[in-house]
PDB file of C-alpha atoms in Angstrom:
ATOM      1  CA  UNK U   8       0.000   0.000   0.000  1.00 77.00           C
ATOM      2  CA  UNK U   9       1.496   3.362  -1.037  1.00 85.00           C
ATOM      3  CA  UNK U  10       1.765   6.326   1.328  1.00 86.00           C
ATOM      4  CA  UNK U  11      -0.965   8.399  -0.406  1.00 86.00           C
ATOM      5  CA  UNK U  12      -3.476   5.560  -0.037  1.00 91.00           C
ATOM      6  CA  UNK U  13      -2.568   5.051   3.610  1.00 92.00           C
ATOM      7  CA  UNK U  14      -2.840   8.769   4.407  1.00 91.00           C
ATOM      8  CA  UNK U  15      -6.205   8.938   2.653  1.00 91.00           C
ATOM      9  CA  UNK U  16      -7.515   6.036   4.732  1.00 94.00           C
ATOM     10  CA  UNK U  17      -6.259   7.658   7.926  1.00 94.00           C
ATOM     11  CA  UNK U  18      -8.343  10.745   7.105  1.00 94.00           C
ATOM     12  CA  UNK U  19     -11.476   8.604   6.807  1.00 95.00           C
ATOM     13  CA  UNK U  20     -13.623   8.642   9.997  1.00 95.00           C
ATOM     14  CA  UNK U  21     -14.085   4.900   9.567  1.00 95.00           C
ATOM     15  CA  UNK U  22     -10.503   4.358  10.757  1.00 96.00           C
ATOM     16  CA  UNK U  23     -10.500   6.801  13.671  1.00 95.00           C
ATOM     17  CA  UNK U  24      -8.393   5.436  16.540  1.00 93.00           C
ATOM     18  CA  UNK U  25      -6.447   2.967  14.406  1.00 94.00           C
ATOM     19  CA  UNK U  26      -2.703   3.201  13.816  1.00 93.00           C
ATOM     20  CA  UNK U  27      -1.137   2.991  10.376  1.00 93.00           C
ATOM     21  CA  UNK U  28       0.109  -0.537  11.060  1.00 93.00           C
ATOM     22  CA  UNK U  29      -3.376  -1.616  12.170  1.00 94.00           C
ATOM     23  CA  UNK U  30      -4.901  -0.222   8.964  1.00 94.00           C
ATOM     24  CA  UNK U  31      -2.280  -2.012   6.844  1.00 94.00           C
ATOM     25  CA  UNK U  32      -2.881  -5.296   8.685  1.00 93.00           C
ATOM     26  CA  UNK U  33      -6.632  -4.965   8.115  1.00 92.00           C
ATOM     27  CA  UNK U  34      -6.203  -4.340   4.410  1.00 93.00           C
ATOM     28  CA  UNK U  35      -4.115  -7.512   4.110  1.00 92.00           C
ATOM     29  CA  UNK U  36      -7.224  -9.496   5.035  1.00 93.00           C
ATOM     30  CA  UNK U  37      -9.442  -8.194   2.226  1.00 93.00           C
ATOM     31  CA  UNK U  38      -9.434  -7.506  -1.492  1.00 92.00           C
ATOM     32  CA  UNK U  39      -9.358  -3.881  -2.577  1.00 94.00           C
ATOM     33  CA  UNK U  40      -8.791  -1.817  -5.694  1.00 94.00           C
ATOM     34  CA  UNK U  41      -7.512   1.692  -6.302  1.00 94.00           C
ATOM     35  CA  UNK U  42      -9.607   3.523  -8.918  1.00 93.00           C
ATOM     36  CA  UNK U  43      -8.547   6.735 -10.642  1.00 94.00           C
ATOM     37  CA  UNK U  44     -11.016   9.269 -12.022  1.00 94.00           C
ATOM     38  CA  UNK U  45     -10.165  12.255 -14.203  1.00 95.00           C
ATOM     39  CA  UNK U  46     -11.666  15.677 -13.588  1.00 94.00           C
ATOM     40  CA  UNK U  47     -15.186  15.685 -15.019  1.00 92.00           C
ATOM     41  CA  UNK U  48     -15.641  11.908 -14.817  1.00 94.00           C
ATOM     42  CA  UNK U  49     -19.003  10.776 -13.448  1.00 94.00           C
ATOM     43  CA  UNK U  50     -18.461   8.349 -10.585  1.00 92.00           C
ATOM     44  CA  UNK U  51     -22.124   7.492  -9.985  1.00 91.00           C
ATOM     45  CA  UNK U  52     -25.425   8.492 -11.588  1.00 92.00           C
ATOM     46  CA  UNK U  53     -28.551   9.287  -9.576  1.00 89.00           C
ATOM     47  CA  UNK U  54     -30.656   6.117  -9.460  1.00 90.00           C
ATOM     48  CA  UNK U  55     -27.751   3.724 -10.112  1.00 93.00           C
ATOM     49  CA  UNK U  56     -27.036   0.914  -7.641  1.00 94.00           C
ATOM     50  CA  UNK U  57     -24.478   1.516  -4.877  1.00 93.00           C
ATOM     51  CA  UNK U  58     -22.289  -1.578  -5.305  1.00 93.00           C
ATOM     52  CA  UNK U  59     -19.022  -0.638  -3.607  1.00 94.00           C
ATOM     53  CA  UNK U  60     -17.621   0.923  -0.446  1.00 95.00           C
ATOM     54  CA  UNK U  61     -15.650   3.802  -1.975  1.00 95.00           C
ATOM     55  CA  UNK U  62     -13.348   6.108  -0.026  1.00 96.00           C
ATOM     56  CA  UNK U  63     -11.795   9.215  -1.596  1.00 95.00           C
ATOM     57  CA  UNK U  64      -8.036   8.940  -1.143  1.00 94.00           C
ATOM     58  CA  UNK U  65      -7.006  12.023  -3.073  1.00 93.00           C
ATOM     59  CA  UNK U  66      -8.884  14.752  -4.947  1.00 93.00           C
ATOM     60  CA  UNK U  67     -12.419  16.116  -4.724  1.00 92.00           C
ATOM     61  CA  UNK U  68     -15.886  15.125  -5.903  1.00 93.00           C
ATOM     62  CA  UNK U  69     -19.280  16.818  -5.858  1.00 88.00           C
ATOM     63  CA  UNK U  70     -22.737  15.336  -5.309  1.00 88.00           C
ATOM     64  CA  UNK U  71     -25.588  16.977  -7.203  1.00 82.00           C
ATOM     65  CA  UNK U  72     -29.228  16.393  -8.074  1.00 76.00           C
ATOM     66  CA  UNK U  73     -31.957  17.926 -10.221  1.00 70.00           C
ATOM     67  CA  UNK U  74     -33.598  20.898  -8.500  1.00 60.00           C
ATOM     68  CA  UNK U  75     -37.269  21.878  -8.675  1.00 58.00           C
ATOM     69  CA  UNK U  76     -36.442  24.443 -11.364  1.00 58.00           C
ATOM     70  CA  UNK U  77     -34.846  21.800 -13.590  1.00 63.00           C
ATOM     71  CA  UNK U  78     -31.342  23.032 -12.773  1.00 62.00           C
ATOM     72  CA  UNK U  79     -28.551  20.838 -11.428  1.00 66.00           C
ATOM     73  CA  UNK U  80     -28.072  21.659  -7.743  1.00 66.00           C
ATOM     74  CA  UNK U  81     -24.883  20.969  -5.795  1.00 70.00           C
ATOM     75  CA  UNK U  82     -25.808  18.982  -2.682  1.00 69.00           C
ATOM     76  CA  UNK U  83     -22.393  18.412  -1.094  1.00 73.00           C
ATOM     77  CA  UNK U  84     -18.676  18.464  -1.760  1.00 78.00           C
ATOM     78  CA  UNK U  85     -16.540  15.441  -0.893  1.00 86.00           C
ATOM     79  CA  UNK U  86     -12.829  15.589  -0.101  1.00 88.00           C
ATOM     80  CA  UNK U  87     -10.089  13.122   0.794  1.00 90.00           C
ATOM     81  CA  UNK U  88     -11.161  10.682   3.507  1.00 92.00           C
ATOM     82  CA  UNK U  89     -14.864  10.749   2.588  1.00 93.00           C
ATOM     83  CA  UNK U  90     -16.726   7.432   2.544  1.00 94.00           C
ATOM     84  CA  UNK U  91     -19.282   7.760  -0.250  1.00 93.00           C
ATOM     85  CA  UNK U  92     -22.959   6.884   0.356  1.00 90.00           C
ATOM     86  CA  UNK U  93     -22.428   4.853   3.566  1.00 92.00           C
ATOM     87  CA  UNK U  94     -26.152   4.804   4.376  1.00 89.00           C
ATOM     88  CA  UNK U  95     -27.061   3.182   1.037  1.00 91.00           C
ATOM     89  CA  UNK U  96     -24.405   0.475   0.798  1.00 90.00           C
ATOM     90  CA  UNK U  97     -26.368  -2.100   2.833  1.00 91.00           C
ATOM     91  CA  UNK U  98     -29.847  -0.682   2.240  1.00 90.00           C
ATOM     92  CA  UNK U  99     -32.647  -2.715   0.636  1.00 90.00           C
ATOM     93  CA  UNK U 100     -33.114   0.156  -1.812  1.00 91.00           C
ATOM     94  CA  UNK U 101     -29.447   0.914  -2.445  1.00 92.00           C
ATOM     95  CA  UNK U 102     -29.736   3.379  -5.312  1.00 91.00           C
ATOM     96  CA  UNK U 103     -27.654   6.548  -5.265  1.00 90.00           C
ATOM     97  CA  UNK U 104     -29.884   9.558  -4.469  1.00 85.00           C
ATOM     98  CA  UNK U 105     -27.421  11.889  -6.203  1.00 87.00           C
ATOM     99  CA  UNK U 106     -24.980  12.041  -9.100  1.00 91.00           C
ATOM    100  CA  UNK U 107     -21.323  12.133  -8.030  1.00 92.00           C
ATOM    101  CA  UNK U 108     -18.723  13.727 -10.289  1.00 93.00           C
ATOM    102  CA  UNK U 109     -14.985  14.309  -9.925  1.00 94.00           C
ATOM    103  CA  UNK U 110     -14.120  18.021  -9.753  1.00 92.00           C
ATOM    104  CA  UNK U 111     -10.394  17.215  -9.899  1.00 93.00           C
ATOM    105  CA  UNK U 112      -8.266  14.180 -10.696  1.00 95.00           C
ATOM    106  CA  UNK U 113      -9.361  11.813  -7.936  1.00 95.00           C
ATOM    107  CA  UNK U 114      -8.186   8.517  -6.469  1.00 95.00           C
ATOM    108  CA  UNK U 115     -10.726   6.110  -4.935  1.00 96.00           C
ATOM    109  CA  UNK U 116     -10.074   3.207  -2.564  1.00 96.00           C
ATOM    110  CA  UNK U 117     -12.683   0.524  -3.319  1.00 96.00           C
ATOM    111  CA  UNK U 118     -13.915  -2.385  -1.205  1.00 95.00           C
ATOM    112  CA  UNK U 119     -16.682  -4.854  -1.892  1.00 95.00           C
ATOM    113  CA  UNK U 120     -19.519  -4.629   0.681  1.00 94.00           C
ATOM    114  CA  UNK U 121     -18.676  -8.139   1.929  1.00 94.00           C
ATOM    115  CA  UNK U 122     -15.082  -7.081   2.583  1.00 95.00           C
ATOM    116  CA  UNK U 123     -16.215  -3.947   4.448  1.00 95.00           C
ATOM    117  CA  UNK U 124     -18.523  -6.134   6.531  1.00 94.00           C
ATOM    118  CA  UNK U 125     -15.567  -8.430   7.199  1.00 94.00           C
ATOM    119  CA  UNK U 126     -13.297  -5.712   8.622  1.00 93.00           C
ATOM    120  CA  UNK U 127     -16.185  -4.221  10.615  1.00 94.00           C
ATOM    121  CA  UNK U 128     -16.583  -7.583  12.341  1.00 92.00           C
ATOM    122  CA  UNK U 129     -12.839  -7.779  13.065  1.00 90.00           C
ATOM    123  CA  UNK U 130     -12.582  -4.640  15.192  1.00 90.00           C
ATOM    124  CA  UNK U 131     -15.335  -3.111  17.396  1.00 92.00           C
ATOM    125  CA  UNK U 132     -13.747   0.326  16.894  1.00 94.00           C
ATOM    126  CA  UNK U 133     -14.508   0.127  13.184  1.00 95.00           C
ATOM    127  CA  UNK U 134     -18.082  -0.929  13.860  1.00 95.00           C
ATOM    128  CA  UNK U 135     -18.600   1.988  16.253  1.00 96.00           C
ATOM    129  CA  UNK U 136     -17.006   4.411  13.762  1.00 96.00           C
ATOM    130  CA  UNK U 137     -19.381   3.184  11.062  1.00 96.00           C
ATOM    131  CA  UNK U 138     -22.353   3.630  13.395  1.00 96.00           C
ATOM    132  CA  UNK U 139     -21.203   7.198  14.098  1.00 96.00           C
ATOM    133  CA  UNK U 140     -20.929   7.904  10.368  1.00 95.00           C
ATOM    134  CA  UNK U 141     -24.482   6.624   9.822  1.00 94.00           C
ATOM    135  CA  UNK U 142     -25.734   8.607  12.838  1.00 95.00           C
ATOM    136  CA  UNK U 143     -24.295  11.807  11.353  1.00 91.00           C
ATOM    137  CA  UNK U 144     -26.061  11.044   8.069  1.00 87.00           C
ATOM    138  CA  UNK U 145     -29.377  10.588   9.908  1.00 88.00           C
ATOM    139  CA  UNK U 146     -28.823  13.812  11.861  1.00 87.00           C
ATOM    140  CA  UNK U 147     -28.155  15.718   8.635  1.00 78.00           C
ATOM    141  CA  UNK U 148     -31.241  14.289   6.917  1.00 77.00           C
ATOM    142  CA  UNK U 149     -33.403  15.042   9.976  1.00 83.00           C
ATOM    143  CA  UNK U 150     -32.408  18.701   9.709  1.00 77.00           C
ATOM    144  CA  UNK U 151     -33.311  18.619   6.018  1.00 74.00           C
ATOM    145  CA  UNK U 152     -36.749  17.155   6.736  1.00 75.00           C
ATOM    146  CA  UNK U 153     -37.402  19.700   9.490  1.00 79.00           C
ATOM    147  CA  UNK U 154     -36.499  22.493   7.112  1.00 73.00           C
ATOM    148  CA  UNK U 155     -39.152  21.316   4.635  1.00 71.00           C
ATOM    149  CA  UNK U 156     -41.876  22.199   7.171  1.00 79.00           C
ATOM    150  CA  UNK U 157     -40.520  25.708   7.797  1.00 85.00           C
ATOM    151  CA  UNK U 158     -41.693  28.957   6.248  1.00 89.00           C
ATOM    152  CA  UNK U 159     -39.398  30.674   3.739  1.00 90.00           C
ATOM    153  CA  UNK U 160     -38.297  33.162   6.402  1.00 91.00           C
ATOM    154  CA  UNK U 161     -37.497  30.381   8.878  1.00 91.00           C
ATOM    155  CA  UNK U 162     -35.493  28.465   6.262  1.00 89.00           C
ATOM    156  CA  UNK U 163     -33.413  31.512   5.385  1.00 91.00           C
ATOM    157  CA  UNK U 164     -32.732  32.606   8.965  1.00 92.00           C
ATOM    158  CA  UNK U 165     -31.852  29.075  10.129  1.00 89.00           C
ATOM    159  CA  UNK U 166     -29.502  28.676   7.166  1.00 90.00           C
ATOM    160  CA  UNK U 167     -27.786  32.026   7.794  1.00 92.00           C
ATOM    161  CA  UNK U 168     -27.329  31.245  11.500  1.00 92.00           C
ATOM    162  CA  UNK U 169     -25.915  27.815  10.683  1.00 89.00           C
ATOM    163  CA  UNK U 170     -23.485  29.282   8.147  1.00 92.00           C
ATOM    164  CA  UNK U 171     -22.440  31.921  10.668  1.00 92.00           C
ATOM    165  CA  UNK U 172     -21.643  29.145  13.146  1.00 91.00           C
ATOM    166  CA  UNK U 173     -19.744  27.066  10.579  1.00 90.00           C
ATOM    167  CA  UNK U 174     -17.794  30.011   9.135  1.00 91.00           C
ATOM    168  CA  UNK U 175     -17.298  31.495  12.627  1.00 91.00           C
ATOM    169  CA  UNK U 176     -18.176  34.986  11.455  1.00 93.00           C
ATOM    170  CA  UNK U 177     -21.207  37.226  10.956  1.00 92.00           C
ATOM    171  CA  UNK U 178     -19.920  38.083   7.483  1.00 92.00           C
ATOM    172  CA  UNK U 179     -21.123  35.012   5.587  1.00 92.00           C
ATOM    173  CA  UNK U 180     -19.901  34.039   2.132  1.00 91.00           C
ATOM    174  CA  UNK U 181     -22.653  32.152   0.287  1.00 89.00           C
ATOM    175  CA  UNK U 182     -21.250  29.239  -1.726  1.00 83.00           C
ATOM    176  CA  UNK U 183     -24.520  28.845  -3.672  1.00 81.00           C
ATOM    177  CA  UNK U 184     -25.989  31.144  -6.305  1.00 85.00           C
ATOM    178  CA  UNK U 185     -29.482  32.536  -5.577  1.00 86.00           C
ATOM    179  CA  UNK U 186     -31.038  29.870  -7.808  1.00 84.00           C
ATOM    180  CA  UNK U 187     -29.023  27.064  -6.222  1.00 80.00           C
ATOM    181  CA  UNK U 188     -29.933  28.316  -2.742  1.00 84.00           C
ATOM    182  CA  UNK U 189     -33.624  28.477  -3.681  1.00 84.00           C
ATOM    183  CA  UNK U 190     -33.459  24.909  -5.001  1.00 76.00           C
ATOM    184  CA  UNK U 191     -31.685  23.880  -1.797  1.00 75.00           C
ATOM    185  CA  UNK U 192     -34.636  25.246   0.194  1.00 80.00           C
ATOM    186  CA  UNK U 193     -37.219  23.864  -2.231  1.00 75.00           C
ATOM    187  CA  UNK U 194     -38.642  27.321  -2.978  1.00 82.00           C
ATOM    188  CA  UNK U 195     -38.849  29.708  -5.923  1.00 84.00           C
ATOM    189  CA  UNK U 196     -35.996  32.124  -6.543  1.00 87.00           C
ATOM    190  CA  UNK U 197     -38.272  35.195  -6.286  1.00 90.00           C
ATOM    191  CA  UNK U 198     -39.489  33.975  -2.844  1.00 91.00           C
ATOM    192  CA  UNK U 199     -35.899  33.775  -1.640  1.00 91.00           C
ATOM    193  CA  UNK U 200     -35.063  37.214  -3.016  1.00 91.00           C
ATOM    194  CA  UNK U 201     -38.189  38.735  -1.452  1.00 93.00           C
ATOM    195  CA  UNK U 202     -37.265  37.254   1.940  1.00 93.00           C
ATOM    196  CA  UNK U 203     -33.699  38.604   1.727  1.00 92.00           C
ATOM    197  CA  UNK U 204     -35.055  42.036   0.793  1.00 92.00           C
ATOM    198  CA  UNK U 205     -37.456  41.984   3.762  1.00 93.00           C
ATOM    199  CA  UNK U 206     -34.666  41.047   6.177  1.00 93.00           C
ATOM    200  CA  UNK U 207     -32.523  43.795   4.688  1.00 92.00           C
ATOM    201  CA  UNK U 208     -35.289  46.398   5.061  1.00 92.00           C
ATOM    202  CA  UNK U 209     -35.779  45.364   8.691  1.00 92.00           C
ATOM    203  CA  UNK U 210     -32.099  45.937   9.406  1.00 92.00           C
ATOM    204  CA  UNK U 211     -31.429  42.245  10.101  1.00 93.00           C
ATOM    205  CA  UNK U 212     -28.846  41.787   7.318  1.00 92.00           C
ATOM    206  CA  UNK U 213     -26.859  43.588   4.645  1.00 91.00           C
ATOM    207  CA  UNK U 214     -26.335  41.890   1.293  1.00 90.00           C
ATOM    208  CA  UNK U 215     -23.419  42.533  -1.070  1.00 89.00           C
ATOM    209  CA  UNK U 216     -23.512  39.948  -3.853  1.00 86.00           C
ATOM    210  CA  UNK U 217     -22.703  36.612  -2.216  1.00 87.00           C
ATOM    211  CA  UNK U 218     -21.608  38.279   1.030  1.00 91.00           C
ATOM    212  CA  UNK U 219     -24.268  38.540   3.729  1.00 92.00           C
ATOM    213  CA  UNK U 220     -23.549  40.623   6.852  1.00 93.00           C
ATOM    214  CA  UNK U 221     -25.673  39.537   9.832  1.00 92.00           C
ATOM    215  CA  UNK U 222     -26.695  42.571  11.904  1.00 90.00           C
ATOM    216  CA  UNK U 223     -29.571  41.204  13.987  1.00 85.00           C
ATOM    217  CA  UNK U 224     -31.316  37.870  13.346  1.00 74.00           C
TER     218      UNK U 224
END
């Protein structure tokens, strides 16, 4: 196993608490492949079957889906150490909910599901790490579902507060365009713009392009 592959596996939450030698010993017990994708290559198509346990070793990928407006919406970015679609690998309906594309030259470490199950059974730390990964997925999806029941104003304010916490500043840089953000919320673009204008008029925020200054939310 080369050093780049080993370092990529160490960044994966699945192997938290394991030493390099322990990871190497585990990999000697299973079959694995190293897959290389060029920038722009499609790794998985929405609706296709999730057949492998894939971990990004090097590079970046993006998950996207069709928004309500018919536009392609970025759902999440994936970097080195990311285990792709862990919640779907052993699911009865194990189809990818998104399309995953390489945004740079990317290296993937690939295991068969049976081999992942094998190493999970070898070490209780791995099993607990996998449970934590799945729990984080459930937590994220729960927040998404809760947001669906919110008003437009609630969706926008919750999102801005969350971004302020993540970016650790009240000067938030939006990574989505207005249309992408509207699709993310499941609303029309004009509804999003109207809400931002109302918050601005109330003195809650200032908006300069993709920069939003939180004054009082």
